[in-house]
Amino acid sequence: MSFSSSFHAQRKLTSNGNTIDVREPVELRETGKIPGAINIPITTAVQSLHVPEEEFEDMYGYTRPGKDKTLVFYCKAGVRAKTAAGLALHAGWKNVGEYRGSWLDWAERNGPVEKVEGGK
């Protein structure tokens, strides 16, 4: 199942670790991220959702969300998030969504920001 997430729905999801920021690490360092989001940069690591669990953890330093979890993807404006949601469905996740307003909507609505240093 694929769905869209709004600003208010996204605020409720921020603490569960199933919000995925698909922007590049440099973008996160410049702007910060939605609190609790994990970074899977879909442009440079398109295979990320298809690699074995151990390889994913080696790449990113954290465990990949289980395929039984609901994932919500966001990027800067929504284009990469839509692509990532499609890739997740193809890789076996059943409940995936995209935050259509993505970072631009979050920032415009003064959503809380988690500062990012390094790459994740």
mmCIF file with all atom_site columns, N, CA and C in Angstrom, residues 51-108:
data_model
loop_
_atom_site.group_PDB
_atom_site.id
_atom_site.type_symbol
_atom_site.label_atom_id
_atom_site.label_alt_id
_atom_site.label_comp_id
_atom_site.label_asym_id
_atom_site.label_entity_id
_atom_site.label_seq_id
_atom_site.pdbx_PDB_ins_code
_atom_site.Cartn_x
_atom_site.Cartn_y
_atom_site.Cartn_z
_atom_site.occupancy
_atom_site.B_iso_or_equiv
_atom_site.pdbx_formal_charge
_atom_site.auth_seq_id
_atom_site.auth_comp_id
_atom_site.auth_asym_id
_atom_site.auth_atom_id
_atom_site.pdbx_PDB_model_num
ATOM 1   N N  . VAL A 1 51  ? 19.911 -4.315 -0.689 1.00 0.00 ? 51  VAL A N  1
ATOM 2   C CA . VAL A 1 51  ? 21.097 -5.022 -0.209 1.00 0.00 ? 51  VAL A CA 1
ATOM 3   C C  . VAL A 1 51  ? 20.741 -5.868 1.014  1.00 0.00 ? 51  VAL A C  1
ATOM 4   N N  . PRO A 1 52  ? 21.535 -6.905 1.304  1.00 0.00 ? 52  PRO A N  1
ATOM 5   C CA . PRO A 1 52  ? 21.286 -7.710 2.514  1.00 0.00 ? 52  PRO A CA 1
ATOM 6   C C  . PRO A 1 52  ? 21.373 -6.844 3.775  1.00 0.00 ? 52  PRO A C  1
ATOM 7   N N  . GLU A 1 53  ? 20.658 -7.264 4.798  1.00 0.00 ? 53  GLU A N  1
ATOM 8   C CA . GLU A 1 53  ? 20.582 -6.527 6.064  1.00 0.00 ? 53  GLU A CA 1
ATOM 9   C C  . GLU A 1 53  ? 21.961 -6.163 6.620  1.00 0.00 ? 53  GLU A C  1
ATOM 10  N N  . GLU A 1 54  ? 22.891 -7.124 6.632  1.00 0.00 ? 54  GLU A N  1
ATOM 11  C CA . GLU A 1 54  ? 24.227 -6.892 7.186  1.00 0.00 ? 54  GLU A CA 1
ATOM 12  C C  . GLU A 1 54  ? 24.972 -5.815 6.393  1.00 0.00 ? 54  GLU A C  1
ATOM 13  N N  . GLU A 1 55  ? 24.839 -5.868 5.073  1.00 0.00 ? 55  GLU A N  1
ATOM 14  C CA . GLU A 1 55  ? 25.504 -4.881 4.224  1.00 0.00 ? 55  GLU A CA 1
ATOM 15  C C  . GLU A 1 55  ? 24.917 -3.481 4.444  1.00 0.00 ? 55  GLU A C  1
ATOM 16  N N  . PHE A 1 56  ? 23.602 -3.417 4.633  1.00 0.00 ? 56  PHE A N  1
ATOM 17  C CA . PHE A 1 56  ? 22.950 -2.139 4.913  1.00 0.00 ? 56  PHE A CA 1
ATOM 18  C C  . PHE A 1 56  ? 23.505 -1.536 6.191  1.00 0.00 ? 56  PHE A C  1
ATOM 19  N N  . GLU A 1 57  ? 23.594 -2.357 7.230  1.00 0.00 ? 57  GLU A N  1
ATOM 20  C CA . GLU A 1 57  ? 24.091 -1.865 8.519  1.00 0.00 ? 57  GLU A CA 1
ATOM 21  C C  . GLU A 1 57  ? 25.544 -1.413 8.404  1.00 0.00 ? 57  GLU A C  1
ATOM 22  N N  . ASP A 1 58  ? 26.356 -2.118 7.627  1.00 0.00 ? 58  ASP A N  1
ATOM 23  C CA . ASP A 1 58  ? 27.738 -1.696 7.394  1.00 0.00 ? 58  ASP A CA 1
ATOM 24  C C  . ASP A 1 58  ? 27.794 -0.363 6.660  1.00 0.00 ? 58  ASP A C  1
ATOM 25  N N  . MET A 1 59  ? 26.880 -0.151 5.708  1.00 0.00 ? 59  MET A N  1
ATOM 26  C CA . MET A 1 59  ? 26.853 1.076  4.916  1.00 0.00 ? 59  MET A CA 1
ATOM 27  C C  . MET A 1 59  ? 26.440 2.284  5.748  1.00 0.00 ? 59  MET A C  1
ATOM 28  N N  . TYR A 1 60  ? 25.436 2.100  6.601  1.00 0.00 ? 60  TYR A N  1
ATOM 29  C CA . TYR A 1 60  ? 24.811 3.239  7.273  1.00 0.00 ? 60  TYR A CA 1
ATOM 30  C C  . TYR A 1 60  ? 25.027 3.318  8.781  1.00 0.00 ? 60  TYR A C  1
ATOM 31  N N  . GLY A 1 61  ? 25.429 2.212  9.400  1.00 0.00 ? 61  GLY A N  1
ATOM 32  C CA . GLY A 1 61  ? 25.684 2.247  10.834 1.00 0.00 ? 61  GLY A CA 1
ATOM 33  C C  . GLY A 1 61  ? 24.454 2.038  11.691 1.00 0.00 ? 61  GLY A C  1
ATOM 34  N N  . TYR A 1 62  ? 23.344 1.664  11.104 1.00 0.00 ? 62  TYR A N  1
ATOM 35  C CA . TYR A 1 62  ? 22.142 1.352  11.857 1.00 0.00 ? 62  TYR A CA 1
ATOM 36  C C  . TYR A 1 62  ? 21.366 0.265  11.110 1.00 0.00 ? 62  TYR A C  1
ATOM 37  N N  . THR A 1 63  ? 20.468 -0.366 11.829 1.00 0.00 ? 63  THR A N  1
ATOM 38  C CA . THR A 1 63  ? 19.679 -1.453 11.267 1.00 0.00 ? 63  THR A CA 1
ATOM 39  C C  . THR A 1 63  ? 18.621 -0.908 10.313 1.00 0.00 ? 63  THR A C  1
ATOM 40  N N  . ARG A 1 64  ? 18.460 -1.571 9.206  1.00 0.00 ? 64  ARG A N  1
ATOM 41  C CA . ARG A 1 64  ? 17.435 -1.181 8.239  1.00 0.00 ? 64  ARG A CA 1
ATOM 42  C C  . ARG A 1 64  ? 16.058 -1.454 8.842  1.00 0.00 ? 64  ARG A C  1
ATOM 43  N N  . PRO A 1 65  ? 15.095 -0.550 8.656  1.00 0.00 ? 65  PRO A N  1
ATOM 44  C CA . PRO A 1 65  ? 13.741 -0.804 9.168  1.00 0.00 ? 65  PRO A CA 1
ATOM 45  C C  . PRO A 1 65  ? 13.179 -2.103 8.587  1.00 0.00 ? 65  PRO A C  1
ATOM 46  N N  . GLY A 1 66  ? 12.485 -2.854 9.425  1.00 0.00 ? 66  GLY A N  1
ATOM 47  C CA . GLY A 1 66  ? 11.910 -4.120 8.994  1.00 0.00 ? 66  GLY A CA 1
ATOM 48  C C  . GLY A 1 66  ? 10.837 -3.940 7.938  1.00 0.00 ? 66  GLY A C  1
ATOM 49  N N  . LYS A 1 67  ? 10.645 -4.958 7.138  1.00 0.00 ? 67  LYS A N  1
ATOM 50  C CA . LYS A 1 67  ? 9.662  -4.883 6.057  1.00 0.00 ? 67  LYS A CA 1
ATOM 51  C C  . LYS A 1 67  ? 8.226  -4.887 6.576  1.00 0.00 ? 67  LYS A C  1
ATOM 52  N N  . ASP A 1 68  ? 8.060  -5.127 7.868  1.00 0.00 ? 68  ASP A N  1
ATOM 53  C CA . ASP A 1 68  ? 6.737  -5.053 8.474  1.00 0.00 ? 68  ASP A CA 1
ATOM 54  C C  . ASP A 1 68  ? 6.416  -3.641 8.963  1.00 0.00 ? 68  ASP A C  1
ATOM 55  N N  . LYS A 1 69  ? 7.380  -2.728 8.857  1.00 0.00 ? 69  LYS A N  1
ATOM 56  C CA . LYS A 1 69  ? 7.200  -1.354 9.334  1.00 0.00 ? 69  LYS A CA 1
ATOM 57  C C  . LYS A 1 69  ? 6.580  -0.476 8.252  1.00 0.00 ? 69  LYS A C  1
ATOM 58  N N  . THR A 1 70  ? 5.908  0.573  8.690  1.00 0.00 ? 70  THR A N  1
ATOM 59  C CA . THR A 1 70  ? 5.415  1.600  7.782  1.00 0.00 ? 70  THR A CA 1
ATOM 60  C C  . THR A 1 70  ? 6.537  2.610  7.595  1.00 0.00 ? 70  THR A C  1
ATOM 61  N N  . LEU A 1 71  ? 6.904  2.879  6.354  1.00 0.00 ? 71  LEU A N  1
ATOM 62  C CA . LEU A 1 71  ? 7.970  3.831  6.049  1.00 0.00 ? 71  LEU A CA 1
ATOM 63  C C  . LEU A 1 71  ? 7.391  5.049  5.354  1.00 0.00 ? 71  LEU A C  1
ATOM 64  N N  . VAL A 1 72  ? 7.858  6.227  5.750  1.00 0.00 ? 72  VAL A N  1
ATOM 65  C CA . VAL A 1 72  ? 7.477  7.464  5.076  1.00 0.00 ? 72  VAL A CA 1
ATOM 66  C C  . VAL A 1 72  ? 8.757  8.135  4.604  1.00 0.00 ? 72  VAL A C  1
ATOM 67  N N  . PHE A 1 73  ? 8.832  8.392  3.307  1.00 0.00 ? 73  PHE A N  1
ATOM 68  C CA . PHE A 1 73  ? 10.011 8.987  2.686  1.00 0.00 ? 73  PHE A CA 1
ATOM 69  C C  . PHE A 1 73  ? 9.796  10.471 2.439  1.00 0.00 ? 73  PHE A C  1
ATOM 70  N N  . TYR A 1 74  ? 10.877 11.234 2.595  1.00 0.00 ? 74  TYR A N  1
ATOM 71  C CA . TYR A 1 74  ? 10.835 12.645 2.205  1.00 0.00 ? 74  TYR A CA 1
ATOM 72  C C  . TYR A 1 74  ? 12.193 13.052 1.641  1.00 0.00 ? 74  TYR A C  1
ATOM 73  N N  . CYS A 1 75  ? 12.182 14.142 0.888  1.00 0.00 ? 75  CYS A N  1
ATOM 74  C CA . CYS A 1 75  ? 13.411 14.697 0.309  1.00 0.00 ? 75  CYS A CA 1
ATOM 75  C C  . CYS A 1 75  ? 13.296 16.215 0.430  1.00 0.00 ? 75  CYS A C  1
ATOM 76  N N  . LYS A 1 76  ? 13.724 16.946 -0.565 1.00 0.00 ? 76  LYS A N  1
ATOM 77  C CA . LYS A 1 76  ? 13.597 18.405 -0.499 1.00 0.00 ? 76  LYS A CA 1
ATOM 78  C C  . LYS A 1 76  ? 12.198 18.851 -0.924 1.00 0.00 ? 76  LYS A C  1
ATOM 79  N N  . ALA A 1 77  ? 11.740 18.337 -2.077 1.00 0.00 ? 77  ALA A N  1
ATOM 80  C CA . ALA A 1 77  ? 10.459 18.794 -2.612 1.00 0.00 ? 77  ALA A CA 1
ATOM 81  C C  . ALA A 1 77  ? 9.469  17.670 -2.891 1.00 0.00 ? 77  ALA A C  1
ATOM 82  N N  . GLY A 1 78  ? 9.897  16.419 -2.843 1.00 0.00 ? 78  GLY A N  1
ATOM 83  C CA . GLY A 1 78  ? 8.983  15.309 -3.020 1.00 0.00 ? 78  GLY A CA 1
ATOM 84  C C  . GLY A 1 78  ? 9.279  14.366 -4.171 1.00 0.00 ? 78  GLY A C  1
ATOM 85  N N  . VAL A 1 79  ? 10.117 14.765 -5.116 1.00 0.00 ? 79  VAL A N  1
ATOM 86  C CA . VAL A 1 79  ? 10.384 13.935 -6.288 1.00 0.00 ? 79  VAL A CA 1
ATOM 87  C C  . VAL A 1 79  ? 11.152 12.672 -5.912 1.00 0.00 ? 79  VAL A C  1
ATOM 88  N N  . ARG A 1 80  ? 12.253 12.815 -5.194 1.00 0.00 ? 80  ARG A N  1
ATOM 89  C CA . ARG A 1 80  ? 13.040 11.648 -4.784 1.00 0.00 ? 80  ARG A CA 1
ATOM 90  C C  . ARG A 1 80  ? 12.264 10.778 -3.808 1.00 0.00 ? 80  ARG A C  1
ATOM 91  N N  . ALA A 1 81  ? 11.426 11.395 -2.972 1.00 0.00 ? 81  ALA A N  1
ATOM 92  C CA . ALA A 1 81  ? 10.616 10.631 -2.014 1.00 0.00 ? 81  ALA A CA 1
ATOM 93  C C  . ALA A 1 81  ? 9.665  9.687  -2.743 1.00 0.00 ? 81  ALA A C  1
ATOM 94  N N  . LYS A 1 82  ? 9.065  10.157 -3.811 1.00 0.00 ? 82  LYS A N  1
ATOM 95  C CA . LYS A 1 82  ? 8.152  9.321  -4.592 1.00 0.00 ? 82  LYS A CA 1
ATOM 96  C C  . LYS A 1 82  ? 8.906  8.145  -5.202 1.00 0.00 ? 82  LYS A C  1
ATOM 97  N N  . THR A 1 83  ? 10.093 8.404  -5.740 1.00 0.00 ? 83  THR A N  1
ATOM 98  C CA . THR A 1 83  ? 10.923 7.344  -6.306 1.00 0.00 ? 83  THR A CA 1
ATOM 99  C C  . THR A 1 83  ? 11.296 6.326  -5.236 1.00 0.00 ? 83  THR A C  1
ATOM 100 N N  . ALA A 1 84  ? 11.721 6.811  -4.068 1.00 0.00 ? 84  ALA A N  1
ATOM 101 C CA . ALA A 1 84  ? 12.125 5.920  -2.975 1.00 0.00 ? 84  ALA A CA 1
ATOM 102 C C  . ALA A 1 84  ? 10.961 5.056  -2.507 1.00 0.00 ? 84  ALA A C  1
ATOM 103 N N  . ALA A 1 85  ? 9.769  5.627  -2.432 1.00 0.00 ? 85  ALA A N  1
ATOM 104 C CA . ALA A 1 85  ? 8.596  4.845  -2.024 1.00 0.00 ? 85  ALA A CA 1
ATOM 105 C C  . ALA A 1 85  ? 8.357  3.709  -3.014 1.00 0.00 ? 85  ALA A C  1
ATOM 106 N N  . GLY A 1 86  ? 8.508  3.986  -4.295 1.00 0.00 ? 86  GLY A N  1
ATOM 107 C CA . GLY A 1 86  ? 8.362  2.946  -5.311 1.00 0.00 ? 86  GLY A CA 1
ATOM 108 C C  . GLY A 1 86  ? 9.422  1.869  -5.180 1.00 0.00 ? 86  GLY A C  1
ATOM 109 N N  . LEU A 1 87  ? 10.655 2.279  -4.912 1.00 0.00 ? 87  LEU A N  1
ATOM 110 C CA . LEU A 1 87  ? 11.740 1.306  -4.712 1.00 0.00 ? 87  LEU A CA 1
ATOM 111 C C  . LEU A 1 87  ? 11.477 0.425  -3.489 1.00 0.00 ? 87  LEU A C  1
ATOM 112 N N  . ALA A 1 88  ? 10.947 1.023  -2.430 1.00 0.00 ? 88  ALA A N  1
ATOM 113 C CA . ALA A 1 88  ? 10.648 0.245  -1.217 1.00 0.00 ? 88  ALA A CA 1
ATOM 114 C C  . ALA A 1 88  ? 9.559  -0.789 -1.488 1.00 0.00 ? 88  ALA A C  1
ATOM 115 N N  . LEU A 1 89  ? 8.544  -0.408 -2.225 1.00 0.00 ? 89  LEU A N  1
ATOM 116 C CA . LEU A 1 89  ? 7.501  -1.371 -2.591 1.00 0.00 ? 89  LEU A CA 1
ATOM 117 C C  . LEU A 1 89  ? 8.105  -2.517 -3.396 1.00 0.00 ? 89  LEU A C  1
ATOM 118 N N  . HIS A 1 90  ? 8.960  -2.182 -4.343 1.00 0.00 ? 90  HIS A N  1
ATOM 119 C CA . HIS A 1 90  ? 9.616  -3.194 -5.176 1.00 0.00 ? 90  HIS A CA 1
ATOM 120 C C  . HIS A 1 90  ? 10.501 -4.114 -4.334 1.00 0.00 ? 90  HIS A C  1
ATOM 121 N N  . ALA A 1 91  ? 11.106 -3.562 -3.273 1.00 0.00 ? 91  ALA A N  1
ATOM 122 C CA . ALA A 1 91  ? 12.013 -4.334 -2.420 1.00 0.00 ? 91  ALA A CA 1
ATOM 123 C C  . ALA A 1 91  ? 11.282 -5.162 -1.364 1.00 0.00 ? 91  ALA A C  1
ATOM 124 N N  . GLY A 1 92  ? 9.950  -5.032 -1.271 1.00 0.00 ? 92  GLY A N  1
ATOM 125 C CA . GLY A 1 92  ? 9.200  -5.896 -0.378 1.00 0.00 ? 92  GLY A CA 1
ATOM 126 C C  . GLY A 1 92  ? 8.474  -5.242 0.782  1.00 0.00 ? 92  GLY A C  1
ATOM 127 N N  . TRP A 1 93  ? 8.624  -3.934 0.977  1.00 0.00 ? 93  TRP A N  1
ATOM 128 C CA . TRP A 1 93  ? 7.843  -3.266 2.016  1.00 0.00 ? 93  TRP A CA 1
ATOM 129 C C  . TRP A 1 93  ? 6.414  -3.142 1.523  1.00 0.00 ? 93  TRP A C  1
ATOM 130 N N  . LYS A 1 94  ? 5.467  -3.249 2.421  1.00 0.00 ? 94  LYS A N  1
ATOM 131 C CA . LYS A 1 94  ? 4.054  -3.207 2.038  1.00 0.00 ? 94  LYS A CA 1
ATOM 132 C C  . LYS A 1 94  ? 3.414  -1.849 2.296  1.00 0.00 ? 94  LYS A C  1
ATOM 133 N N  . ASN A 1 95  ? 3.794  -1.196 3.396  1.00 0.00 ? 95  ASN A N  1
ATOM 134 C CA . ASN A 1 95  ? 3.222  0.101  3.766  1.00 0.00 ? 95  ASN A CA 1
ATOM 135 C C  . ASN A 1 95  ? 4.282  1.180  3.618  1.00 0.00 ? 95  ASN A C  1
ATOM 136 N N  . VAL A 1 96  ? 4.235  1.873  2.513  1.00 0.00 ? 96  VAL A N  1
ATOM 137 C CA . VAL A 1 96  ? 5.190  2.954  2.271  1.00 0.00 ? 96  VAL A CA 1
ATOM 138 C C  . VAL A 1 96  ? 4.437  4.199  1.846  1.00 0.00 ? 96  VAL A C  1
ATOM 139 N N  . GLY A 1 97  ? 4.984  5.323  2.225  1.00 0.00 ? 97  GLY A N  1
ATOM 140 C CA . GLY A 1 97  ? 4.358  6.581  1.865  1.00 0.00 ? 97  GLY A CA 1
ATOM 141 C C  . GLY A 1 97  ? 5.393  7.629  1.566  1.00 0.00 ? 97  GLY A C  1
ATOM 142 N N  . GLU A 1 98  ? 4.909  8.744  1.100  1.00 0.00 ? 98  GLU A N  1
ATOM 143 C CA . GLU A 1 98  ? 5.780  9.869  0.806  1.00 0.00 ? 98  GLU A CA 1
ATOM 144 C C  . GLU A 1 98  ? 5.184  11.121 1.436  1.00 0.00 ? 98  GLU A C  1
ATOM 145 N N  . TYR A 1 99  ? 6.039  11.907 2.013  1.00 0.00 ? 99  TYR A N  1
ATOM 146 C CA . TYR A 1 99  ? 5.618  13.197 2.546  1.00 0.00 ? 99  TYR A CA 1
ATOM 147 C C  . TYR A 1 99  ? 5.731  14.156 1.368  1.00 0.00 ? 99  TYR A C  1
ATOM 148 N N  . ARG A 1 100 ? 4.612  14.406 0.702  1.00 0.00 ? 100 ARG A N  1
ATOM 149 C CA . ARG A 1 100 ? 4.618  15.147 -0.564 1.00 0.00 ? 100 ARG A CA 1
ATOM 150 C C  . ARG A 1 100 ? 5.205  16.542 -0.442 1.00 0.00 ? 100 ARG A C  1
ATOM 151 N N  . GLY A 1 101 ? 4.966  17.223 0.649  1.00 0.00 ? 101 GLY A N  1
ATOM 152 C CA . GLY A 1 101 ? 5.548  18.552 0.814  1.00 0.00 ? 101 GLY A CA 1
ATOM 153 C C  . GLY A 1 101 ? 7.029  18.498 1.120  1.00 0.00 ? 101 GLY A C  1
ATOM 154 N N  . SER A 1 102 ? 7.452  17.382 1.658  1.00 0.00 ? 102 SER A N  1
ATOM 155 C CA . SER A 1 102 ? 8.842  17.105 2.009  1.00 0.00 ? 102 SER A CA 1
ATOM 156 C C  . SER A 1 102 ? 9.469  18.244 2.814  1.00 0.00 ? 102 SER A C  1
ATOM 157 N N  . TRP A 1 103 ? 10.789 18.392 2.707  1.00 0.00 ? 103 TRP A N  1
ATOM 158 C CA . TRP A 1 103 ? 11.504 19.342 3.552  1.00 0.00 ? 103 TRP A CA 1
ATOM 159 C C  . TRP A 1 103 ? 11.014 20.772 3.379  1.00 0.00 ? 103 TRP A C  1
ATOM 160 N N  . LEU A 1 104 ? 10.680 21.177 2.161  1.00 0.00 ? 104 LEU A N  1
ATOM 161 C CA . LEU A 1 104 ? 10.238 22.551 1.938  1.00 0.00 ? 104 LEU A CA 1
ATOM 162 C C  . LEU A 1 104 ? 8.979  22.854 2.743  1.00 0.00 ? 104 LEU A C  1
ATOM 163 N N  . ASP A 1 105 ? 8.038  21.927 2.789  1.00 0.00 ? 105 ASP A N  1
ATOM 164 C CA . ASP A 1 105 ? 6.819  22.105 3.567  1.00 0.00 ? 105 ASP A CA 1
ATOM 165 C C  . ASP A 1 105 ? 7.134  22.103 5.060  1.00 0.00 ? 105 ASP A C  1
ATOM 166 N N  . TRP A 1 106 ? 7.981  21.166 5.477  1.00 0.00 ? 106 TRP A N  1
ATOM 167 C CA . TRP A 1 106 ? 8.353  21.062 6.894  1.00 0.00 ? 106 TRP A CA 1
ATOM 168 C C  . TRP A 1 106 ? 8.967  22.380 7.389  1.00 0.00 ? 106 TRP A C  1
ATOM 169 N N  . ALA A 1 107 ? 9.916  22.902 6.630  1.00 0.00 ? 107 ALA A N  1
ATOM 170 C CA . ALA A 1 107 ? 10.590 24.151 7.020  1.00 0.00 ? 107 ALA A CA 1
ATOM 171 C C  . ALA A 1 107 ? 9.619  25.336 6.991  1.00 0.00 ? 107 ALA A C  1
ATOM 172 N N  . GLU A 1 108 ? 8.778  25.403 5.972  1.00 0.00 ? 108 GLU A N  1
ATOM 173 C CA . GLU A 1 108 ? 7.819  26.498 5.854  1.00 0.00 ? 108 GLU A CA 1
ATOM 174 C C  . GLU A 1 108 ? 6.848  26.529 7.035  1.00 0.00 ? 108 GLU A C  1
#
